XYZ file of N, CA and C in Angstrom:
495
model
N 24.274 -55.843 -17.310
C 22.661 -55.240 -17.299
C 23.392 -53.714 -17.499
N 22.417 -53.036 -18.127
C 22.207 -51.553 -18.488
C 20.824 -50.851 -17.631
N 20.853 -50.977 -16.369
C 19.621 -50.351 -15.632
C 19.360 -48.886 -15.867
N 20.517 -47.708 -15.984
C 20.215 -46.752 -16.181
C 20.594 -45.852 -17.105
N 20.254 -46.172 -18.284
C 20.386 -45.694 -19.268
C 19.167 -44.477 -19.582
N 19.531 -43.454 -20.294
C 18.742 -42.131 -20.467
C 18.310 -42.589 -21.656
N 16.830 -41.555 -22.116
C 16.609 -41.481 -23.229
C 17.464 -41.567 -24.375
N 17.363 -42.203 -25.699
C 18.156 -41.686 -26.444
C 17.787 -43.013 -27.326
N 18.778 -43.047 -28.526
C 18.866 -44.243 -29.671
C 20.291 -44.909 -29.041
N 20.376 -45.986 -29.247
C 21.412 -46.887 -29.044
C 21.567 -47.855 -29.938
N 22.642 -48.332 -30.116
C 23.211 -49.931 -30.962
C 23.593 -50.930 -29.887
N 23.329 -51.700 -30.026
C 23.813 -53.211 -29.190
C 24.484 -53.735 -30.216
N 25.946 -54.515 -30.072
C 26.771 -55.183 -30.568
C 26.574 -56.550 -30.198
N 26.671 -57.679 -30.849
C 26.491 -58.707 -30.051
C 27.494 -59.685 -30.909
N 28.259 -60.378 -30.330
C 29.081 -61.601 -31.056
C 29.277 -62.900 -29.990
N 28.832 -63.670 -30.674
C 28.797 -64.890 -29.893
C 30.025 -66.009 -30.014
N 30.163 -66.534 -28.888
C 31.228 -67.771 -28.997
C 30.493 -69.250 -28.875
N 31.098 -70.262 -29.262
C 30.262 -71.621 -28.825
C 31.184 -72.262 -27.858
N 30.959 -73.020 -26.949
C 31.547 -73.726 -25.987
C 33.042 -74.228 -25.930
N 33.092 -74.462 -27.227
C 34.533 -74.610 -27.768
C 35.508 -73.467 -27.709
N 34.832 -72.239 -27.997
C 35.545 -71.173 -28.294
C 35.761 -70.743 -29.440
N 35.275 -71.338 -30.445
C 34.962 -70.959 -31.540
C 33.832 -69.607 -31.777
N 34.496 -68.272 -32.422
C 33.526 -67.208 -32.505
C 32.639 -67.273 -33.730
N 31.543 -66.793 -33.802
C 30.791 -66.758 -35.042
C 31.160 -66.053 -35.734
N 30.538 -65.576 -37.185
C 30.954 -64.665 -38.117
C 31.228 -63.270 -37.729
N 30.742 -62.215 -38.466
C 30.663 -60.972 -38.137
C 29.939 -60.572 -36.902
N 30.102 -59.304 -36.370
C 29.112 -59.350 -34.862
C 27.715 -58.637 -35.474
N 26.627 -59.026 -34.790
C 25.396 -58.312 -35.087
C 25.274 -57.449 -34.139
N 24.436 -56.200 -34.770
C 24.057 -54.929 -34.230
C 22.401 -54.942 -34.235
N 21.964 -54.466 -33.048
C 20.557 -54.376 -33.025
C 20.132 -52.933 -32.264
N 19.845 -52.259 -33.070
C 19.262 -50.879 -32.450
C 18.074 -51.085 -31.831
N 17.835 -49.837 -30.801
C 16.916 -49.743 -30.049
C 16.738 -48.533 -29.383
N 15.366 -47.816 -29.125
C 15.286 -46.481 -28.622
C 14.680 -46.903 -27.184
N 15.560 -45.885 -26.233
C 14.455 -45.690 -25.030
C 14.034 -44.374 -24.961
N 12.701 -44.360 -24.928
C 11.820 -43.562 -24.925
C 11.822 -42.388 -24.056
N 11.859 -40.934 -23.596
C 11.585 -40.359 -22.598
C 10.294 -41.096 -21.537
N 10.667 -41.126 -19.955
C 9.045 -40.892 -19.366
C 8.808 -39.561 -19.356
N 7.534 -39.179 -19.233
C 6.560 -38.100 -19.249
C 7.675 -36.823 -18.580
N 8.078 -37.253 -17.418
C 8.579 -35.765 -16.699
C 9.967 -35.771 -17.462
N 10.457 -36.193 -18.501
C 11.555 -36.037 -19.170
C 11.515 -35.558 -20.306
N 9.647 -35.123 -20.704
C 10.109 -34.716 -22.063
C 9.587 -32.882 -21.888
N 10.442 -32.495 -23.194
C 10.076 -30.864 -23.173
C 8.938 -30.172 -22.494
N 7.466 -30.983 -23.357
C 6.279 -30.259 -22.591
C 5.874 -30.010 -21.368
N 6.434 -31.170 -20.938
C 6.702 -31.352 -19.290
C 7.385 -30.331 -18.633
N 8.722 -29.869 -19.187
C 9.456 -29.052 -18.449
C 9.032 -27.925 -18.391
N 8.339 -27.502 -20.019
C 8.123 -26.146 -20.090
C 6.632 -25.725 -19.101
N 5.917 -26.977 -19.133
C 4.810 -26.850 -18.151
C 5.232 -26.760 -16.707
N 5.852 -27.111 -16.391
C 6.435 -26.840 -14.810
C 6.917 -25.622 -14.667
N 7.669 -25.377 -15.835
C 8.338 -24.042 -15.712
C 7.071 -22.595 -15.452
N 6.184 -23.131 -16.651
C 5.447 -21.983 -16.650
C 4.554 -22.058 -15.319
N 4.186 -23.262 -14.250
C 3.537 -23.672 -13.331
C 4.374 -22.916 -12.303
N 5.561 -22.915 -12.341
C 6.542 -22.004 -11.343
C 6.328 -20.704 -11.161
N 6.202 -20.019 -12.690
C 6.192 -18.602 -12.763
C 4.972 -18.279 -12.098
N 3.988 -19.154 -12.847
C 2.540 -18.508 -12.005
C 2.233 -18.388 -10.516
N 3.376 -19.720 -9.683
C 3.429 -19.580 -8.352
C 4.209 -18.418 -7.697
N 4.917 -18.078 -8.833
C 5.948 -16.680 -8.166
C 5.240 -15.528 -8.638
N 3.924 -15.440 -9.445
C 3.461 -14.332 -9.485
C 1.930 -14.031 -8.922
N 1.547 -15.294 -8.300
C 0.482 -15.261 -7.615
C 1.037 -14.806 -6.155
N 2.219 -15.436 -5.667
C 2.491 -15.357 -4.279
C 2.904 -13.307 -4.308
N 4.003 -13.082 -5.431
C 3.585 -11.714 -5.637
C 2.580 -10.782 -5.401
N 1.515 -11.003 -6.397
C 0.372 -10.369 -6.021
C -0.316 -10.387 -4.739
N -0.216 -11.697 -3.945
C -0.616 -11.806 -2.736
C -0.193 -10.736 -1.987
N 1.363 -10.883 -2.188
C 1.773 -9.731 -1.081
C 1.980 -8.610 -1.252
N 1.995 -8.243 -2.519
C 1.086 -6.508 -2.814
C -0.155 -6.361 -2.258
N -0.843 -7.141 -2.336
C -2.451 -6.873 -2.024
C -2.300 -6.715 -0.250
N -1.545 -7.704 0.242
C -1.188 -7.337 1.779
C -0.850 -6.287 2.059
N 0.356 -5.874 1.291
C 0.985 -4.408 1.689
C 0.074 -3.345 1.523
N -0.830 -3.378 0.392
C -1.750 -2.661 -0.207
C -2.660 -1.938 1.008
N -3.027 -3.031 1.344
C -4.236 -3.433 2.616
C -3.531 -2.559 3.900
N -2.522 -3.170 4.190
C -2.103 -2.637 5.323
C -1.521 -0.895 5.110
N -1.380 -0.454 3.984
C -0.928 1.196 3.833
C -2.497 1.500 3.625
N -3.595 0.995 3.340
C -4.609 1.365 3.387
C -5.070 1.858 5.067
N -5.016 0.696 5.802
C -5.345 0.758 7.107
C -4.365 1.947 7.824
N -3.424 2.192 7.327
C -2.498 2.916 8.122
C -3.100 4.220 7.383
N -3.449 4.719 6.462
C -4.010 5.794 5.594
C -5.075 5.965 6.321
N -6.297 5.162 6.621
C -7.283 5.389 7.460
C -7.297 5.621 8.653
N -6.172 5.309 9.364
C -5.877 5.483 10.555
C -5.406 7.101 10.915
N -4.546 7.770 9.822
C -4.403 8.869 10.114
C -5.021 9.801 9.871
N -6.140 9.384 8.388
C -7.439 10.458 8.126
C -8.072 10.229 9.468
N -8.512 9.163 9.995
C -9.101 9.632 11.262
C -8.570 10.347 12.504
N -7.538 10.278 12.216
C -6.782 11.157 13.405
C -6.825 12.917 13.111
N -6.504 13.119 11.728
C -6.825 14.071 11.292
C -8.111 14.893 11.529
N -9.035 14.007 10.829
C -10.309 14.341 11.170
C -10.805 14.608 12.611
N -10.211 13.599 13.399
C -10.767 13.942 14.996
C -10.031 15.694 15.416
N -8.628 15.976 15.181
C -7.802 16.927 15.275
C -8.860 18.272 14.732
N -8.987 18.008 13.373
C -9.991 19.274 12.969
C -11.240 19.359 13.537
N -11.781 18.262 13.911
C -13.046 18.728 14.943
C -13.131 19.332 16.043
N -11.687 18.712 16.950
C -11.455 19.183 18.134
C -11.288 20.976 17.751
N -10.506 21.007 16.692
C -9.967 22.787 16.257
C -11.346 23.325 16.325
N -12.253 22.823 15.445
C -13.390 23.351 15.363
C -14.098 23.718 16.364
N -14.962 22.580 17.168
C -15.380 22.547 17.860
C -15.017 22.876 19.567
N -13.952 22.765 19.809
C -13.841 23.664 20.880
C -12.588 24.842 21.190
N -11.466 24.588 20.550
C -10.551 25.722 20.187
C -10.808 26.905 19.661
N -11.608 26.691 18.573
C -11.800 27.978 17.846
C -13.129 28.647 18.247
N -13.834 27.726 18.406
C -15.021 28.401 18.990
C -15.037 28.841 20.272
N -14.081 28.254 21.456
C -14.230 29.229 22.535
C -13.089 30.367 21.921
N -12.522 30.769 20.908
C -11.626 31.931 21.020
C -12.778 32.979 20.338
N -13.529 32.539 19.270
C -14.804 33.269 18.916
C -15.827 33.650 19.923
N -15.973 32.825 20.889
C -16.982 33.182 21.481
C -16.470 34.242 22.728
N -15.005 33.974 22.906
C -14.462 34.539 23.903
C -14.008 36.151 23.326
N -13.791 36.205 21.974
C -13.747 37.431 21.393
C -14.896 38.041 21.004
N -16.259 37.779 21.019
C -17.423 37.944 20.445
C -17.524 39.109 22.251
N -17.887 37.861 23.583
C -17.815 38.670 24.612
C -16.980 40.015 24.622
N -15.742 39.865 24.524
C -14.683 40.863 24.690
C -15.092 42.181 23.757
N -15.441 41.726 22.775
C -16.221 43.076 21.767
C -17.022 43.518 22.462
N -18.180 43.053 22.874
C -19.241 43.736 23.459
C -18.686 44.356 24.448
N -17.661 44.010 25.779
C -17.219 44.668 26.774
C -16.623 45.832 26.263
N -15.985 45.789 25.060
C -14.985 47.083 24.713
C -16.358 48.279 24.543
N -17.193 47.636 23.770
C -18.546 48.895 22.929
C -19.074 49.471 24.156
N -19.169 48.726 25.444
C -19.456 49.187 26.730
C -18.337 50.550 27.316
N -17.232 50.129 26.728
C -16.431 50.989 27.563
C -16.271 52.204 27.289
N -16.102 53.422 27.454
C -16.163 54.719 27.049
C -14.864 55.073 26.372
N -14.678 55.722 25.468
C -14.027 56.011 24.585
C -12.482 56.487 25.610
N -12.907 57.263 26.377
C -11.247 57.764 26.936
C -10.967 56.734 28.261
N -11.478 55.604 28.049
C -11.048 54.506 29.222
C -9.757 54.130 28.489
N -8.545 54.206 29.633
C -7.473 53.704 29.871
C -7.371 52.224 29.129
N -8.594 51.395 29.127
C -8.633 50.044 29.251
C -8.767 49.538 27.844
N -9.032 50.501 26.703
C -9.985 50.415 25.797
C -8.881 50.024 24.221
N -7.740 50.572 24.667
C -6.785 50.194 23.584
C -6.152 48.677 24.082
N -6.199 48.631 24.909
C -5.540 47.428 25.618
C -6.724 46.278 25.048
N -7.719 46.369 25.131
C -8.676 45.605 25.053
C -8.892 45.337 23.615
N -8.590 46.672 22.513
C -8.250 46.397 21.337
C -7.343 45.572 20.967
N -6.271 45.731 21.500
C -5.165 44.990 20.952
C -5.049 43.317 21.304
N -6.095 42.904 22.378
C -6.359 41.645 22.662
C -7.427 41.174 21.695
N -8.128 41.932 21.359
C -9.100 41.222 20.297
C -8.566 41.410 19.152
N -7.653 42.257 18.505
C -6.364 41.623 17.191
C -6.074 40.689 17.585
N -5.273 40.654 18.664
C -4.464 39.247 18.965
C -5.172 37.734 18.705
N -6.750 37.775 19.291
C -7.701 36.813 19.261
C -8.204 36.616 17.571
N -8.118 38.016 17.323
C -8.576 37.811 16.044
C -7.205 36.754 14.736
N -6.365 37.285 14.851
C -5.125 36.550 14.496
C -5.091 34.982 14.990
N -5.365 34.664 15.966
C -5.497 33.396 16.488
C -6.261 32.859 15.901
N -7.353 33.410 15.781
C -8.678 32.395 15.337
C -8.330 32.300 13.640
N -7.886 33.339 12.897
C -7.473 33.226 11.813
C -6.212 32.337 11.511
N -5.649 32.048 12.330
C -4.289 30.707 12.234
C -5.166 29.667 12.217
N -5.979 29.479 13.158
C -6.697 28.354 13.236
C -7.591 28.027 12.424
N -8.204 28.669 11.745
C -8.909 28.857 10.531
C -8.340 27.956 9.077
N -6.860 28.703 9.204
C -6.070 28.507 8.175
C -5.368 26.726 8.528
N -5.438 26.784 9.568
C -4.784 25.677 10.219
C -6.212 24.257 9.438
N -7.170 24.688 9.993
C -8.214 23.696 9.722
C -8.613 23.301 8.236
N -8.377 24.598 7.293
C -8.633 24.477 5.983
C -7.656 23.507 5.519
N -6.279 23.781 6.204
C -5.286 22.357 5.582
C -5.910 21.462 5.745
N -5.985 21.229 6.999
C -6.528 19.586 7.030
C -7.713 19.134 6.166
N -8.548 20.268 6.208
C -9.437 19.644 5.363
C -9.295 19.563 4.019
N -8.600 20.295 3.146
C -7.547 20.181 2.125
C -7.014 18.932 1.780
N -6.322 18.561 2.958
C -5.518 17.307 2.404
C -6.431 16.179 2.623
N -7.380 16.259 3.329
C -8.500 15.386 3.416
C -9.095 15.023 2.273
N -9.795 16.459 1.620
C -10.421 16.392 0.187
C -9.439 16.065 -1.190
N -8.286 16.157 -0.902
C -7.120 15.862 -1.523
C -7.285 14.298 -1.692
N -7.228 13.806 -0.857
C -7.301 12.087 -0.922
C -8.644 11.506 -1.419
N -9.571 12.373 -1.104
C -10.867 11.796 -1.923
C -11.624 11.012 -1.422
N -10.942 10.436 -0.055
C -11.906 9.756 0.780
C -12.730 10.096 1.790
N -12.729 11.076 2.022
C -13.471 11.871 3.176
C -14.021 13.094 2.512
N -15.594 12.778 2.485
C -16.408 14.155 2.148
C -17.091 14.380 3.451
N -16.700 15.935 3.959
C -17.592 16.451 5.044
C -18.031 17.498 4.478
N -19.385 18.289 5.382
C -19.818 19.389 4.969
C -18.546 20.350 5.799
N -17.982 21.615 4.925
C -17.168 22.175 5.127
C -18.309 23.113 6.424
N -17.838 23.593 7.540
C -18.895 24.702 8.603
C -17.474 25.776 8.389
N -18.639 26.926 8.550
C -18.070 28.335 8.469
C -18.083 28.796 10.038
N -16.583 29.155 10.533
C -17.011 29.844 12.135
C -16.966 30.997 11.599
N -18.338 31.441 12.879
C -18.507 32.725 12.592
C -17.341 34.150 13.067
N -17.344 35.154 12.017
C -16.523 35.825 12.297
C -17.043 36.878 13.457
N -15.977 37.336 14.087
C -16.154 38.448 14.652
C -16.017 39.651 14.036
N -16.530 40.898 14.715
C -16.422 42.133 14.081
C -14.886 42.511 14.139
N -14.202 42.703 13.573
C -12.893 43.214 12.924
C -12.758 44.524 13.306
N -11.833 45.159 14.019
C -11.181 46.494 14.346
C -10.371 47.244 13.287
């Protein structure tokens, strides 16, 4: 019995003998072909390889989509935090400094020119002006980064300027 022959072309050689032990003449050859099963054919193997490549490509794209989504979420979180910081700088800190410097400016105008406090108040006004300008520059930097990202479109607010000495 030949139960596990692989696909191919074969020749079966036959010779027979009688019960008395006499052999017949020359041997006979019977050619036969074992056709491959469909899973043993080249087209099926190529199809399986192409399917595996498509599955790998799909898994790769799915992974890239997932990573891109995670990166976008992180970027949006950072952008929201930057926006919050910029709004806080604008709404609280810088507006407070501007308001304080305006009130100090009014107080300086009411001081007589020969008052010993007048130079001191001028220095404080100059210091507050520098701090306010540095805050504006930091705010512009945050806004420039937001605009460069192209994802956040906000109105640009102008902070009121106090009278410079």
